[in-house]
Short mmCIF file of C-alpha atoms in Angstrom, two decimals:
data_model
loop_
_atom_site.label_atom_id
_atom_site.label_comp_id
_atom_site.label_asym_id
_atom_site.label_seq_id
_atom_site.Cartn_x
_atom_site.Cartn_y
_atom_site.Cartn_z
CA MET O 1 0.00 0.00 0.00
CA ALA O 2 1.52 3.31 -1.09
CA ARG O 3 1.71 6.08 1.48
CA GLY O 4 1.42 9.81 0.79
CA ALA O 5 3.60 12.71 1.83
CA GLY O 6 5.37 12.30 5.15
CA GLY O 7 4.21 8.68 5.44
CA SER O 8 0.59 9.75 5.92
CA ASP O 9 -2.49 9.27 3.78
CA GLY O 10 -2.77 13.04 3.25
CA GLY O 11 -1.81 13.09 -0.40
CA THR O 12 1.25 13.87 -2.42
CA GLY O 13 -0.67 16.32 -4.66
CA SER O 14 -1.59 18.58 -1.73
CA PHE O 15 1.95 18.33 -0.49
CA LEU O 16 3.50 19.46 -3.78
CA ILE O 17 0.94 22.20 -4.48
CA GLY O 18 1.28 23.49 -0.90
CA LEU O 19 5.07 23.43 -1.14
CA ILE O 20 5.05 25.34 -4.44
CA MET O 21 2.58 27.93 -3.09
CA MET O 22 4.56 28.32 0.13
CA VAL O 23 7.89 28.77 -1.65
CA GLY O 24 6.37 31.17 -4.21
CA GLY O 25 4.63 33.29 -1.56
CA GLY O 26 7.74 33.36 0.62
CA TYR O 27 9.88 34.40 -2.33
CA LEU O 28 7.49 37.19 -3.32
CA LEU O 29 7.28 38.42 0.28
CA LEU O 30 11.04 38.48 0.74
CA ASN O 31 11.46 40.07 -2.69
CA GLY O 32 9.11 42.86 -1.59
CA ILE O 33 11.20 43.82 1.44
CA VAL O 34 13.64 46.70 1.00
CA VAL O 35 16.74 46.70 3.22
CA ARG O 36 18.27 50.09 3.92
CA PRO O 37 21.45 50.38 5.98
CA ASN O 38 21.85 53.15 8.53
CA PHE O 39 25.53 52.42 8.99
CA GLY O 40 28.61 54.48 8.27
CA PHE O 41 31.99 55.25 9.76
CA GLY O 42 31.56 57.54 12.73
CA SER O 43 27.91 56.58 13.18
CA ARG O 44 26.65 55.07 16.42
CA VAL O 45 26.75 51.27 16.23
CA PHE O 46 25.40 50.58 19.72
CA GLY O 47 25.80 51.91 23.23
CA ILE O 48 27.20 50.58 26.47
CA GLY O 49 25.93 52.27 29.62
CA GLY O 50 24.67 55.29 27.69
CA VAL O 51 28.02 55.79 25.95
CA PRO O 52 27.70 55.60 22.15
CA ILE O 53 30.12 53.17 20.51
CA THR O 54 31.00 54.15 16.94
CA SER O 55 32.37 51.94 14.18
CA GLY O 56 35.72 53.73 14.43
CA MET O 57 35.95 52.79 18.10
CA ILE O 58 35.46 49.17 17.10
CA LEU O 59 38.14 49.32 14.40
CA ILE O 60 40.85 50.61 16.78
CA PRO O 61 41.04 47.39 18.86
CA PHE O 62 40.71 45.41 15.62
CA MET O 63 43.85 47.08 14.26
CA PHE O 64 45.76 46.35 17.48
CA GLY O 65 44.61 42.73 17.36
CA VAL O 66 45.71 42.33 13.74
CA GLY O 67 49.06 43.90 14.60
CA MET O 68 49.53 41.44 17.47
CA ILE O 69 48.61 38.54 15.18
CA PHE O 70 51.15 39.60 12.55
CA TYR O 71 53.83 40.03 15.23
CA ASN O 72 53.12 36.65 16.86
CA SER O 73 50.48 34.42 15.28
CA ARG O 74 50.20 32.33 18.45
CA ASN O 75 49.11 35.31 20.54
CA TRP O 76 45.65 34.31 21.75
CA PHE O 77 44.95 37.81 23.08
CA GLY O 78 45.42 39.33 19.60
CA TRP O 79 43.12 36.71 18.07
CA GLY O 80 40.55 37.42 20.79
CA ILE O 81 40.62 41.20 20.27
CA ALA O 82 40.41 40.89 16.48
CA GLY O 83 37.61 38.30 16.64
CA ALA O 84 35.58 40.23 19.21
CA SER O 85 35.93 43.42 17.16
CA LEU O 86 34.71 41.67 14.01
CA VAL O 87 31.74 40.19 15.87
CA ALA O 88 30.88 43.64 17.30
CA LEU O 89 31.16 45.22 13.85
CA ILE O 90 28.90 42.58 12.24
CA PHE O 91 26.42 42.92 15.11
CA GLY O 92 26.40 46.70 14.66
CA VAL O 93 25.77 46.46 10.92
CA ILE O 94 22.88 44.03 11.37
CA ALA O 95 21.41 46.03 14.27
CA ASN O 96 21.39 49.25 12.22
CA MET O 97 19.44 47.93 9.22
CA THR O 98 15.97 49.17 8.40
CA LEU O 99 13.52 46.74 6.81
CA GLN O 100 10.59 48.23 4.90
CA LEU O 101 7.91 46.69 2.76
CA ALA O 102 8.23 47.93 -0.82
CA GLN O 103 5.42 49.97 -2.31
CA MET O 104 2.85 47.56 -3.71
CA SER O 105 -0.88 47.48 -4.25
CA ALA O 106 -3.26 45.85 -1.80
CA PHE O 107 -3.99 43.19 -4.44
CA ASP O 108 -0.29 42.27 -4.65
CA LEU O 109 -0.04 41.95 -0.87
CA ILE O 110 -3.21 39.83 -0.67
CA VAL O 111 -1.96 37.50 -3.42
CA ILE O 112 1.38 37.12 -1.61
CA LEU O 113 -0.27 36.38 1.74
CA VAL O 114 -2.79 33.92 0.23
CA LEU O 115 0.02 32.06 -1.52
CA LEU O 116 2.16 31.92 1.61
CA VAL O 117 -0.48 31.09 4.22
CA GLY O 118 -2.57 28.90 1.88
CA GLY O 119 0.55 26.98 0.92
CA ILE O 120 1.43 26.43 4.56
CA GLY O 121 -2.13 25.17 5.20
CA LEU O 122 -2.08 22.73 2.26
CA PHE O 123 1.41 21.57 3.18
CA LEU O 124 0.46 20.84 6.80
CA ARG O 125 -2.86 19.22 5.81
CA SER O 126 -1.03 16.80 3.53
CA LEU O 127 1.14 15.64 6.42
CA ARG O 128 -1.67 14.67 8.78
CA ALA O 129 -3.19 11.23 8.70
CA GLY O 130 -6.48 10.59 6.85
#
């Protein structure tokens, strides 16, 4: 006896249609999001205790860490400073992004949401037993 999607009797057709709708709706939703950075040298990355930390302040310990690494590659302190500075810089860039939904008509948004949520519903229904 052949089983459907996920080993259930739900149906492979619903599974595939739901998967296609879900992927299509997710793609259209993510394609409609505009990412705008608010990051630049000298701009506030984050703050510690009310003191603003700028990207230049993060690059100073990074330069010292890289210098220590080039002087002695086994210097764990230099690796730690350089690594922590890179992590702080990446965190600051991600934290200072602005995500906005692109200008689209209400019809476009409804089609995207129906594809995404309807696809999730069909996908999950195909996985449940009979």
